[in-house]
Amino acid sequence: MKVTISLTVNGAQIRRDVEPRTSLADFLREELRLTATHLGCEHGVCGACTVMVDGAPARACIALAVSLDGAEIRTVEGFAEDAAMGVIKEAFHQEHGLQCGFCTPGMLISARDLIARHPEADDVGIRRAMSGNLCRCTGYQGIVRSIKSAARQLSSQGKQP
Amino acid sequence: MKPAPFSYHRATSVDDAVAALTQGAGMARILAGGQSLVPMLNLRLAPLDTVIDISRVDSLRQAHDDADSVRYGALVTHAAFEDRRVPDGSNGLMPFVAGQIAYRAVRNRGTIGGSLALADPAADWLTTLVALEGKLLIAGPEGRRAVAAADFVIGSYLTDLAENEMIEAVVVPRRSATERWGHYKVARKTGEYAESMAIALVDKARNYARLVVGATDGAPLVLEQAAQAFLDGRTDDALRVVIRDELLAAGREFSAARLTMHTTVAMRGLKGAAAK
């Protein structure tokens, strides 16, 4: 019943047997104990579980681990040494983008991708691009400010993600 | 919630996937990008025994630019359209539509074939493909066949696909360079499924107009009389009446509010195309 998969998670080669029904999110959390990836809605709406799959953001709750054999996964833990993510995290701290913190890992992944693709995004652009990440504290004002501030800093430092 | 257990088959080719579908006898389902199927599995709304993963079939990711049309493999993602990583023959309509589907994280994995196969009446590609007069190439145990997008959709979540068939590619005819498109969509929240959507194609040089309204509780509605009335020069209330009557004649039993919404959305789609 179980299927063997090999994939890269935060740079480490992983080989495990998984049940086909196991989501990438559960695989990361339960098998690998990478608990920064949070599960909110478990049907692809809230964005808390957003991680990078082969260099692009994806919902870990609606990706089956078994279908990701050979993929390269990067969770927010994998960005610990990433300079751009460091600036984004600090901006979230300074601009009150953090409240309870539950949505933050997904927010950070989406924000970094947004800044990489659209460094000049304005408030409306940021809100539209971040609409797939829900904050139940409704702290959107701070989150938008954080992303704008991080984008400006990264752009003035010439450090694009 | 978590999905109920199922078995997993990683297809090596289209024929292998079709064989697995046939073996599954109605209880096997194709997994493309999984952006609708996996949520439904998580909610235990999709009863199945076997998931047939086609993501490793590379031919399904290819797009080909032909003289009169563009052929997209079933696994071309919404993000690939949005980023224009695949050819476009629709004067920019397809990249625009793609960029409005759900959210970027979903667009990175969701595919055009998967979206069409599900045939959610409120989904973007369905209305778009009917508007663009696209067709679907379908693979089954007896070989390949082509079906027009308008004939492919039978109703809400209901298609012409037999239980042992799958979408292999989507073919979109190259639209005239002088054609202009209008798009209008009403959704409660950015990235949500549409409450109503309309696509209008207007080519003044060829005296051509086409108007399609989606999210209409069934297959997208092609409003031919309204398109003709538009070409005949009707505007404002005179045009509204034609659109409204044609929507009513479709027999979808729209509430008064929905009828008004669809009529307004269709008007705005046409105006958008005419203004360009």
Short mmCIF file of C-alpha atoms in Angstrom, two decimals, chain A residues 47-114:
data_model
loop_
_atom_site.label_atom_id
_atom_site.label_comp_id
_atom_site.label_asym_id
_atom_site.label_seq_id
_atom_site.Cartn_x
_atom_site.Cartn_y
_atom_site.Cartn_z
CA GLY A 47 -2.84 29.57 2.55
CA ALA A 48 -1.26 28.81 5.95
CA CYS A 49 0.43 25.70 4.52
CA THR A 50 2.01 27.44 1.52
CA VAL A 51 5.52 26.10 0.79
CA MET A 52 7.82 26.21 -2.21
CA VAL A 53 7.58 23.23 -4.56
CA ASP A 54 10.20 23.24 -7.33
CA GLY A 55 10.71 26.97 -6.83
CA ALA A 56 7.07 28.08 -6.85
CA PRO A 57 4.57 28.50 -4.01
CA ALA A 58 2.05 25.68 -3.59
CA ARG A 59 -0.51 24.56 -1.04
CA ALA A 60 1.00 21.70 0.95
CA CYS A 61 -2.45 20.59 2.19
CA ILE A 62 -3.69 19.79 -1.32
CA ALA A 63 -0.49 18.32 -2.72
CA LEU A 64 -0.09 14.58 -2.23
CA ALA A 65 3.38 13.64 -0.98
CA VAL A 66 3.31 10.51 -3.15
CA SER A 67 3.01 12.59 -6.33
CA LEU A 68 6.02 14.74 -5.37
CA ASP A 69 8.65 12.04 -5.85
CA GLY A 70 11.77 13.87 -7.06
CA ALA A 71 10.49 17.33 -6.15
CA GLU A 72 12.40 20.03 -4.33
CA ILE A 73 10.52 21.37 -1.32
CA ARG A 74 11.44 24.44 0.68
CA THR A 75 9.55 25.32 3.84
CA VAL A 76 9.93 28.48 5.88
CA GLU A 77 12.54 26.63 8.00
CA GLY A 78 14.59 26.31 4.81
CA PHE A 79 14.76 30.09 4.50
CA ALA A 80 16.54 30.57 7.85
CA GLU A 81 19.75 31.70 6.13
CA ASP A 82 18.05 33.47 3.21
CA ALA A 83 18.99 37.17 3.16
CA ALA A 84 15.78 38.34 1.47
CA MET A 85 13.62 36.33 3.87
CA GLY A 86 15.58 37.88 6.74
CA VAL A 87 14.57 41.35 5.54
CA ILE A 88 10.92 40.26 5.10
CA LYS A 89 10.80 38.72 8.59
CA GLU A 90 12.27 41.85 10.16
CA ALA A 91 9.74 43.99 8.26
CA PHE A 92 6.88 41.84 9.59
CA HIS A 93 8.30 42.46 13.08
CA GLN A 94 8.72 46.22 12.61
CA GLU A 95 5.43 46.87 10.79
CA HIS A 96 3.21 44.73 13.01
CA GLY A 97 2.65 42.06 10.36
CA LEU A 98 2.63 39.43 13.09
CA GLN A 99 -0.25 38.92 15.43
CA CYS A 100 -0.96 35.39 16.59
CA GLY A 101 1.53 34.14 14.02
CA PHE A 102 -0.49 31.19 12.72
CA CYS A 103 -0.74 32.46 9.15
CA THR A 104 2.79 33.91 9.14
CA PRO A 105 4.75 31.01 7.55
CA GLY A 106 2.40 31.00 4.55
CA MET A 107 2.41 34.81 4.44
CA LEU A 108 6.23 34.85 4.37
CA ILE A 109 6.45 32.30 1.54
CA SER A 110 3.83 34.14 -0.55
CA ALA A 111 5.35 37.54 0.23
CA ARG A 112 8.83 36.46 -0.84
CA ASP A 113 7.45 35.08 -4.11
CA LEU A 114 5.45 38.27 -4.69
#
